[in-house]
Amino acid sequence: MDKAYDPHAIEQRWYAFWEDNGHFAPSGEGAPYCIMIPPPNVTGSLHMGHGFNNTVMDTLIRYHRMKGDNTLWQPGTDHAGIATQMVVERQLAAQGKSRHDLGREKFIERVWEWKAESGGNITRQLRRLGSSLDWSRERFTMDEGLSEAVKEVFVRLHEEGLIYRGKRLVNWDPVLHTAVSDLEVISEEEQGYMWHFRYPLSDGSGHLVVATTRPETMLGDTAVAVNPEDERYKHLIGQTLTLPLVGREIPIIADDYVDPEFGTGCVKITPAHDFNDYQIGLRHNLPMINVFTVDAKINDNGPEKYRGLDRYEARDEIVHDLRELELLEKIDDHKLMVPRGDRTGSVIEPYLTDQWFVDLTRERLEDGRPGGKAAITDPALDAVRSGKIKFVPGNWENTYYHWLGNIQDWCISRQIWWGHRIPAWYDEAGNVYVGRSEVEVRERHGLGFDVTLTQDSDVLDTWFSSALWPFSTLGWPEQTDALKAFYPTSVLVTGFDIIFFWVARMIMMGLKFMDDVPFREVYIHGLVRDAHGQKMSKSKGNVLDPIDLIDGIDLESLVAKRTTGLMQPEMAKKIEKATRKEFPEGIPAFGTDALRFTFASLASTGRDINFDLGRIEGYRNFCNKLWNAARYVLMNTEGKDCGQQGGEMELSLADRWIRSRFARAAQEVNDAIQGYRFDLAAQAIYEFTWNEYCDWYLELSKPVLTSEAASEAQKRGTRHTLVQVLESLLRLAHPIMPYITEEIWQRVGPLAGKEGATLMRQPFPEAHGADAAAEAEMQWVMDLIVGVRKIRSGMNIAPGKPLPIILDGYSAEDQARLERNRPFIRFLARTESIEWLAAGTEAPESATALVGAMKVLVPMAGLIDKEAELARLGKEIDKLKKELERGTAKLANPAFTDKAPAAVVEKERARVAEMQSALGKFEEQLERIRRL
RNA sequence: GGGUGCUUAGCUCAGCUGGGAGAGCGUCGCCCUUACAAGGCGAGGGUCGGGGGUUCAAGUCCCUCAGCACCCACCA
C-alpha cells in the first residue's frame, strides 16, 4: 500500500467493479427495503444538495443491503419541462432563433437531442458519489412506460370528475407564455406606490377615490366595492361610476371583503386581473374583462390609445393621463408583495385562460362515500395523522397539514412544448374528449374519421409525472413483481423545499391509485449552505461543486467557473476577489469518501448545514488515518499466522478491551443510522477509529508483536484481534465511506477469514461482546500512562527519554494490574523502571500523578524543575478545590440528599471522597516540594 | 398577519428522555518515536443570547424579551 491515501487510485475502479458485477441489484432475499431517488433534472448537473441527499440515501441503502434486506435504490431522471425547455430555447436564442422558428415538432426533436447529449452527465456524477443505484432499472419521466402511467392517471381522474377543464384565473408568466401553479410563484416584498384615483359618479354628483398598486388594470375595472356597513358610502351602493379613460359605467357594489379602515375604503374591482377581485366578480356576477395579451401588453379590450403598450408603459401613460384629467388624487409610497415566476423572475400576471385542473377542494363526489371530504386531499391528510407516514423530524407534519388543509385546485396544464401532451382531443365544434389515445377516443365516442380531432396543445406540469414516480417507475399500471415487492417504499429522503411540490402530491396520487402510501417515512433534511450560512448561488459566487471537492480544482479554473455566465457581470470582480481570498491555493482533491463523511457528520436533523472546508479537510485526514492504520495492520499480519487456522491464542487486556470498545461503537452506529442520525454515526466511527483503535490499540499491539518475551499464542491473539477489529470496522464504516473501506477490505478480509467478492455484500456488524472488566482495567492502564505523560509534558522532558517510576499507596489490585500489563506501560509511558515503594520507606522527591488512590511518582533527581512542578501541582489543586467546593455544598444541602435519587447522591459522595483524597495527596506533595 | 427553526470555545457544530460543559478546525508548547507531519504527546479557551420561573438540581422544561434565518397568507 502507498504511504498516503490517494482516493483517485481507487474510487472509479471499485465503482465499475460493483456496477459491472450487478452488486447494486436487489438480492431477492430478505425484507424489502426501497428508496426512490428524487429524480434530478435529466440535463442538469450535480450540486451540493444532490451530494448531501444522495449520501444520505446511499448510506441507508448500503446499510440495509448489508443488514440482509432485499434492497432497491431506484434511479431515474426528470424531464423538468420548463427548465429544460428554457435551456434549449436559450441555445436557440444564441443562434438568433426562437422555438417558433423551428415549430413544435422540430423543437421537441432538439430537446431530445440535448437530452441525448447531456443526459448522461448527472448520472455519471451520481456514480462518482458512489451511489449504489440499480442502474439496470433506470427510468426517465418521459419513457414510454412512465408516459403510459401519466395518461392512465389523467384519464382515470378525468373519468371520476377529479380533473376538469375550465376558464379560471391562473398565474400567468408573460415571458414563458404559460400558466404556472401557485407553488411556482415566489412573492417578495418590493417598494412600490399606491395611486389614488378619482372615479366620477355617473350622475355628476361627485366622485369616489380608489387606491391601487396597479393603475394599468383599471382598464378592466367592472365595479367599485365598498363595505356594506360603511356609513360614508352606504347611500351610494347601487349607483354607477364612469370609469375614466374608458367611459364604461360600472356599479358601486357592497362586499364584506372591503376593509373600511384600509385606504379610502373603496376598492376598484378588476375580476380578470386580480384573485380577490375575481372572487368578488363571481359573487356579484360582474363582467370579466381581460385587458392583456399573453405578453402582458394591453389588448383590444383597452382603449385604442393604450393598445400594444407593455403593462408598465401603459401604467405610466394612464397615470399621466389621469393626472391631466385631474383625477389623480395622490401617490403614496407603498411596500407590496410582488409575485414573480420562479424560473423567469418576471412579474406574474393573474390571467383568465382555459386550463386543466386537478380538483383538490371539491366536497366528496356522489359515488357513494359520505360527504364532506375532499376526495384526494383528505386521505393524504389522514395517512400522516394516523401515522402511516411519519415525517422525520416530526415538526414538518404541521407544515404538511397546514398546506394541504388550505390547498387550491392544482393547475396542471402548461402552454409549453416539452412534456407529456394532455390526452384530450377537440372536434371542430370545440367539444373535448379525453382518452388514452385518439383511437380510443374515436371508439368510445363513436367519432368517425370524418370528424377532425385535434389534440390539446398543452403539456402537463412536470410535477404531475413526478407525483406518480413511486409506482410508475415500478411498472404501474402493470402489476409487476417489482411493484408488489417494493411498494410502498421505505423512506423518502428529500429537502423541505419540495414537500409541497412533490412529497404531498406523491402521497395523494399513491393513495388514490395504489390504495396505499408511497413511503412509510419521510426524512426531511436542510439546505446545504456555504461556510457562513449563506445560500449558495451563482450570483453570490459562493457555489461549491461536489465534483470539485472530490477531484480538486486549481484557483484559476475555480475563478473562471464562478465568474462566467453571470446574470450580473459587474459582480465578477467582487466574486473573483473573494474566491482568491478564500481559496488561495484552489481546492485540493479530498475524494468521495471524505466528502460523504463530511455530509454525514453535518447531517444533524432539522437544520440547514453550513459546509465548512475545514471539516472536509479533517475528514480527508481521517481517511488517511484509516489508510495508515490498515497499512500498519497489514505489515504486521500479512504472511503471518493470524490464527485463522486455529492454533493456541491468548488475548491480552488490550485485545479484550478493543473488542469491547468496538461492540459499543457498533451499537452506537446501528442506533444512529436507524434514527437517521448520520452525524452521530459518523462521530462514533471517527472516535472509535482514531481515539481508540489508532491512538491506543495499535500502540498497545506493538510491545506484544515486537517483544521476544511474548509467546506465539499472545502474538497470534494480537494479530487476530488487529485484523478482526479492522475488518469489522471496515464493515461498520462502509455505508458512509464505501471506497476506501472496500479497497482495504479486499486485503484485510481474507486475513480475517472472510470470503466474498465485495465488502458491500458482507453483513453489517452487530454489537456484542462488551467486556466491562477489560474496560475498567484498561482505564487504569491508560490513567497511569497519561499520568506519566502529563508529568513529562509539564516538566518539558523529551518524549523519548525513559523515566524511572515509583508507585506508592497502592492496593493489591494495583499490584496485580501492573504485573499483568507491565509491557504496555513500559512501552507507552516510556518507563525506565517501575518500582513499588516499600512499606515504611520515604519516597524520593518526585513529581506526582494519581491513578485512583495510587500515587505515580517520577523522581526529580536531575529531571524535574521545582518551580514547574509547583505550578503544575498548584493548577491541579485549584481545579480540584473548585470542583470539591461544588460537590460538598451539594451534599451539605439536605434538600439534595433527601430528594435526589439515591444513586445520584451516592455517585456524588464517591466523587467528593475521591476528590478529597486526591486533593490531600496533591497538597502533601506540594508541601514536600516547596520544602526542598 | 400567522407558523417554524436557530442563538453553546476564535470558526463550523454535537449535547438524546434535566444530575460532573464536548468534537473538528484554528491557537500555544514539546516531538520527524520504523502505520500516519494529512502525524504523535500535552495545554489554553465557554457566567451555554438577555431576563424571569419550575426543580434538591436547568445548556436541557415553562414564560418573556432581543437578534438571525426560513415557510405560509388575497388586504386594494
PDB file of C-alpha atoms in Angstrom, chain A residues 328-459:
ATOM      1  CA  LEU A 328     -55.060  61.753  -9.704  1.00  0.00           C
ATOM      2  CA  GLU A 329     -55.522  62.496  -6.026  1.00  0.00           C
ATOM      3  CA  LYS A 330     -52.105  61.464  -4.737  1.00  0.00           C
ATOM      4  CA  ILE A 331     -49.325  58.922  -4.922  1.00  0.00           C
ATOM      5  CA  ASP A 332     -48.042  57.308  -1.728  1.00  0.00           C
ATOM      6  CA  ASP A 333     -45.000  55.122  -1.240  1.00  0.00           C
ATOM      7  CA  HIS A 334     -46.157  51.619  -0.562  1.00  0.00           C
ATOM      8  CA  LYS A 335     -44.490  48.264   0.068  1.00  0.00           C
ATOM      9  CA  LEU A 336     -46.223  45.425  -1.673  1.00  0.00           C
ATOM     10  CA  MET A 337     -45.736  41.731  -2.349  1.00  0.00           C
ATOM     11  CA  VAL A 338     -44.724  41.217  -5.945  1.00  0.00           C
ATOM     12  CA  PRO A 339     -45.278  37.749  -7.410  1.00  0.00           C
ATOM     13  CA  ARG A 340     -42.552  36.506  -9.715  1.00  0.00           C
ATOM     14  CA  GLY A 341     -42.110  33.316 -11.698  1.00  0.00           C
ATOM     15  CA  ASP A 342     -39.531  31.069 -10.088  1.00  0.00           C
ATOM     16  CA  ARG A 343     -37.945  30.327 -13.467  1.00  0.00           C
ATOM     17  CA  THR A 344     -38.039  33.649 -15.245  1.00  0.00           C
ATOM     18  CA  GLY A 345     -38.205  36.155 -12.447  1.00  0.00           C
ATOM     19  CA  SER A 346     -40.827  38.051 -14.445  1.00  0.00           C
ATOM     20  CA  VAL A 347     -43.814  39.507 -12.661  1.00  0.00           C
ATOM     21  CA  ILE A 348     -46.646  37.027 -12.749  1.00  0.00           C
ATOM     22  CA  GLU A 349     -49.971  38.228 -14.029  1.00  0.00           C
ATOM     23  CA  PRO A 350     -53.298  36.821 -12.855  1.00  0.00           C
ATOM     24  CA  TYR A 351     -54.771  35.887 -16.215  1.00  0.00           C
ATOM     25  CA  LEU A 352     -58.052  34.444 -17.363  1.00  0.00           C
ATOM     26  CA  THR A 353     -57.489  31.382 -19.519  1.00  0.00           C
ATOM     27  CA  ASP A 354     -58.705  27.852 -20.187  1.00  0.00           C
ATOM     28  CA  GLN A 355     -56.688  25.397 -18.141  1.00  0.00           C
ATOM     29  CA  TRP A 356     -56.800  21.880 -16.771  1.00  0.00           C
ATOM     30  CA  PHE A 357     -57.051  21.369 -13.032  1.00  0.00           C
ATOM     31  CA  VAL A 358     -56.921  18.584 -10.525  1.00  0.00           C
ATOM     32  CA  ASP A 359     -59.812  19.084  -8.170  1.00  0.00           C
ATOM     33  CA  LEU A 360     -58.425  19.158  -4.651  1.00  0.00           C
ATOM     34  CA  THR A 361     -61.141  21.183  -2.998  1.00  0.00           C
ATOM     35  CA  ARG A 362     -64.453  19.751  -4.038  1.00  0.00           C
ATOM     36  CA  GLU A 363     -66.611  18.217  -1.389  1.00  0.00           C
ATOM     37  CA  ARG A 364     -66.917  14.475  -1.814  1.00  0.00           C
ATOM     38  CA  LEU A 365     -68.486  13.190  -5.011  1.00  0.00           C
ATOM     39  CA  GLU A 366     -71.668  11.320  -5.450  1.00  0.00           C
ATOM     40  CA  ASP A 367     -70.070   7.891  -5.771  1.00  0.00           C
ATOM     41  CA  GLY A 368     -71.359   6.601  -2.502  1.00  0.00           C
ATOM     42  CA  ARG A 369     -68.837   7.783   0.000  1.00  0.00           C
ATOM     43  CA  PRO A 370     -70.007  10.065   2.770  1.00  0.00           C
ATOM     44  CA  GLY A 371     -69.967  13.746   2.049  1.00  0.00           C
ATOM     45  CA  GLY A 372     -67.837  16.487   3.413  1.00  0.00           C
ATOM     46  CA  LYS A 373     -64.488  15.040   2.467  1.00  0.00           C
ATOM     47  CA  ALA A 374     -62.194  16.151  -0.263  1.00  0.00           C
ATOM     48  CA  ALA A 375     -61.612  13.123  -2.449  1.00  0.00           C
ATOM     49  CA  ILE A 376     -57.870  13.458  -2.860  1.00  0.00           C
ATOM     50  CA  THR A 377     -56.547  15.583  -0.047  1.00  0.00           C
ATOM     51  CA  ASP A 378     -58.335  14.026   2.886  1.00  0.00           C
ATOM     52  CA  PRO A 379     -56.821  10.566   2.571  1.00  0.00           C
ATOM     53  CA  ALA A 380     -53.454  12.274   2.216  1.00  0.00           C
ATOM     54  CA  LEU A 381     -54.018  14.137   5.456  1.00  0.00           C
ATOM     55  CA  ASP A 382     -55.244  11.015   7.214  1.00  0.00           C
ATOM     56  CA  ALA A 383     -52.218   8.997   6.156  1.00  0.00           C
ATOM     57  CA  VAL A 384     -49.951  11.307   8.126  1.00  0.00           C
ATOM     58  CA  ARG A 385     -52.345  11.885  11.020  1.00  0.00           C
ATOM     59  CA  SER A 386     -52.766   8.177  11.530  1.00  0.00           C
ATOM     60  CA  GLY A 387     -49.021   7.592  11.484  1.00  0.00           C
ATOM     61  CA  LYS A 388     -48.993   5.514   8.313  1.00  0.00           C
ATOM     62  CA  ILE A 389     -46.461   8.055   7.115  1.00  0.00           C
ATOM     63  CA  LYS A 390     -44.006   9.509   9.564  1.00  0.00           C
ATOM     64  CA  PHE A 391     -42.021  12.669   8.988  1.00  0.00           C
ATOM     65  CA  VAL A 392     -38.512  12.923  10.414  1.00  0.00           C
ATOM     66  CA  PRO A 393     -38.201  15.361  12.075  1.00  0.00           C
ATOM     67  CA  GLY A 394     -41.827  15.338  13.048  1.00  0.00           C
ATOM     68  CA  ASN A 395     -42.431  19.065  13.067  1.00  0.00           C
ATOM     69  CA  TRP A 396     -42.745  19.038   9.294  1.00  0.00           C
ATOM     70  CA  GLU A 397     -46.044  17.287   9.717  1.00  0.00           C
ATOM     71  CA  ASN A 398     -47.613  20.566  10.803  1.00  0.00           C
ATOM     72  CA  THR A 399     -46.358  22.265   7.687  1.00  0.00           C
ATOM     73  CA  TYR A 400     -47.868  19.490   5.658  1.00  0.00           C
ATOM     74  CA  TYR A 401     -51.250  19.676   7.380  1.00  0.00           C
ATOM     75  CA  HIS A 402     -51.408  23.402   7.036  1.00  0.00           C
ATOM     76  CA  TRP A 403     -50.638  23.365   3.359  1.00  0.00           C
ATOM     77  CA  LEU A 404     -52.955  20.530   2.427  1.00  0.00           C
ATOM     78  CA  GLY A 405     -55.708  21.962   4.580  1.00  0.00           C
ATOM     79  CA  ASN A 406     -55.659  25.239   2.679  1.00  0.00           C
ATOM     80  CA  ILE A 407     -54.873  23.995  -0.773  1.00  0.00           C
ATOM     81  CA  GLN A 408     -56.354  25.296  -4.035  1.00  0.00           C
ATOM     82  CA  ASP A 409     -57.063  23.259  -7.134  1.00  0.00           C
ATOM     83  CA  TRP A 410     -53.889  22.322  -8.940  1.00  0.00           C
ATOM     84  CA  CYS A 411     -53.417  23.854 -12.358  1.00  0.00           C
ATOM     85  CA  ILE A 412     -51.704  21.113 -14.325  1.00  0.00           C
ATOM     86  CA  SER A 413     -51.678  22.442 -17.885  1.00  0.00           C
ATOM     87  CA  ARG A 414     -48.701  24.309 -19.245  1.00  0.00           C
ATOM     88  CA  GLN A 415     -48.512  26.173 -22.520  1.00  0.00           C
ATOM     89  CA  ILE A 416     -45.086  24.848 -23.346  1.00  0.00           C
ATOM     90  CA  TRP A 417     -43.922  22.082 -25.689  1.00  0.00           C
ATOM     91  CA  TRP A 418     -41.609  19.843 -23.697  1.00  0.00           C
ATOM     92  CA  GLY A 419     -43.570  17.426 -21.579  1.00  0.00           C
ATOM     93  CA  HIS A 420     -46.441  14.976 -21.533  1.00  0.00           C
ATOM     94  CA  ARG A 421     -49.095  16.028 -24.009  1.00  0.00           C
ATOM     95  CA  ILE A 422     -52.519  16.257 -22.412  1.00  0.00           C
ATOM     96  CA  PRO A 423     -54.577  13.267 -23.591  1.00  0.00           C
ATOM     97  CA  ALA A 424     -57.555  15.311 -24.724  1.00  0.00           C
ATOM     98  CA  TRP A 425     -58.877  15.941 -28.212  1.00  0.00           C
ATOM     99  CA  TYR A 426     -61.231  18.565 -29.605  1.00  0.00           C
ATOM    100  CA  ASP A 427     -63.606  18.326 -32.511  1.00  0.00           C
ATOM    101  CA  GLU A 428     -64.227  21.306 -34.704  1.00  0.00           C
ATOM    102  CA  ALA A 429     -67.161  22.364 -32.577  1.00  0.00           C
ATOM    103  CA  GLY A 430     -64.834  22.600 -29.603  1.00  0.00           C
ATOM    104  CA  ASN A 431     -66.152  19.540 -27.763  1.00  0.00           C
ATOM    105  CA  VAL A 432     -63.480  17.887 -25.690  1.00  0.00           C
ATOM    106  CA  TYR A 433     -62.831  14.151 -25.433  1.00  0.00           C
ATOM    107  CA  VAL A 434     -60.386  12.607 -23.008  1.00  0.00           C
ATOM    108  CA  GLY A 435     -58.854   9.188 -23.631  1.00  0.00           C
ATOM    109  CA  ARG A 436     -55.673   7.186 -23.709  1.00  0.00           C
ATOM    110  CA  SER A 437     -55.313   7.766 -27.438  1.00  0.00           C
ATOM    111  CA  GLU A 438     -57.087   9.277 -30.371  1.00  0.00           C
ATOM    112  CA  VAL A 439     -58.171   5.783 -31.415  1.00  0.00           C
ATOM    113  CA  GLU A 440     -59.706   5.123 -28.046  1.00  0.00           C
ATOM    114  CA  VAL A 441     -61.461   8.463 -28.090  1.00  0.00           C
ATOM    115  CA  ARG A 442     -62.970   7.789 -31.509  1.00  0.00           C
ATOM    116  CA  GLU A 443     -64.128   4.361 -30.436  1.00  0.00           C
ATOM    117  CA  ARG A 444     -65.637   5.412 -27.170  1.00  0.00           C
ATOM    118  CA  HIS A 445     -67.430   8.385 -28.547  1.00  0.00           C
ATOM    119  CA  GLY A 446     -68.329   6.922 -31.895  1.00  0.00           C
ATOM    120  CA  LEU A 447     -66.430   9.504 -33.849  1.00  0.00           C
ATOM    121  CA  GLY A 448     -65.768   8.519 -37.409  1.00  0.00           C
ATOM    122  CA  PHE A 449     -62.834   9.649 -39.425  1.00  0.00           C
ATOM    123  CA  ASP A 450     -64.951  12.323 -40.983  1.00  0.00           C
ATOM    124  CA  VAL A 451     -64.638  14.123 -37.684  1.00  0.00           C
ATOM    125  CA  THR A 452     -61.407  16.018 -37.386  1.00  0.00           C
ATOM    126  CA  LEU A 453     -59.874  15.703 -33.951  1.00  0.00           C
ATOM    127  CA  THR A 454     -57.110  17.932 -32.707  1.00  0.00           C
ATOM    128  CA  GLN A 455     -55.120  17.071 -29.609  1.00  0.00           C
ATOM    129  CA  ASP A 456     -54.886  19.649 -26.859  1.00  0.00           C
ATOM    130  CA  SER A 457     -51.662  21.535 -27.425  1.00  0.00           C
ATOM    131  CA  ASP A 458     -50.804  21.888 -23.750  1.00  0.00           C
ATOM    132  CA  VAL A 459     -48.480  19.643 -21.762  1.00  0.00           C
TER     133      VAL A 459
END
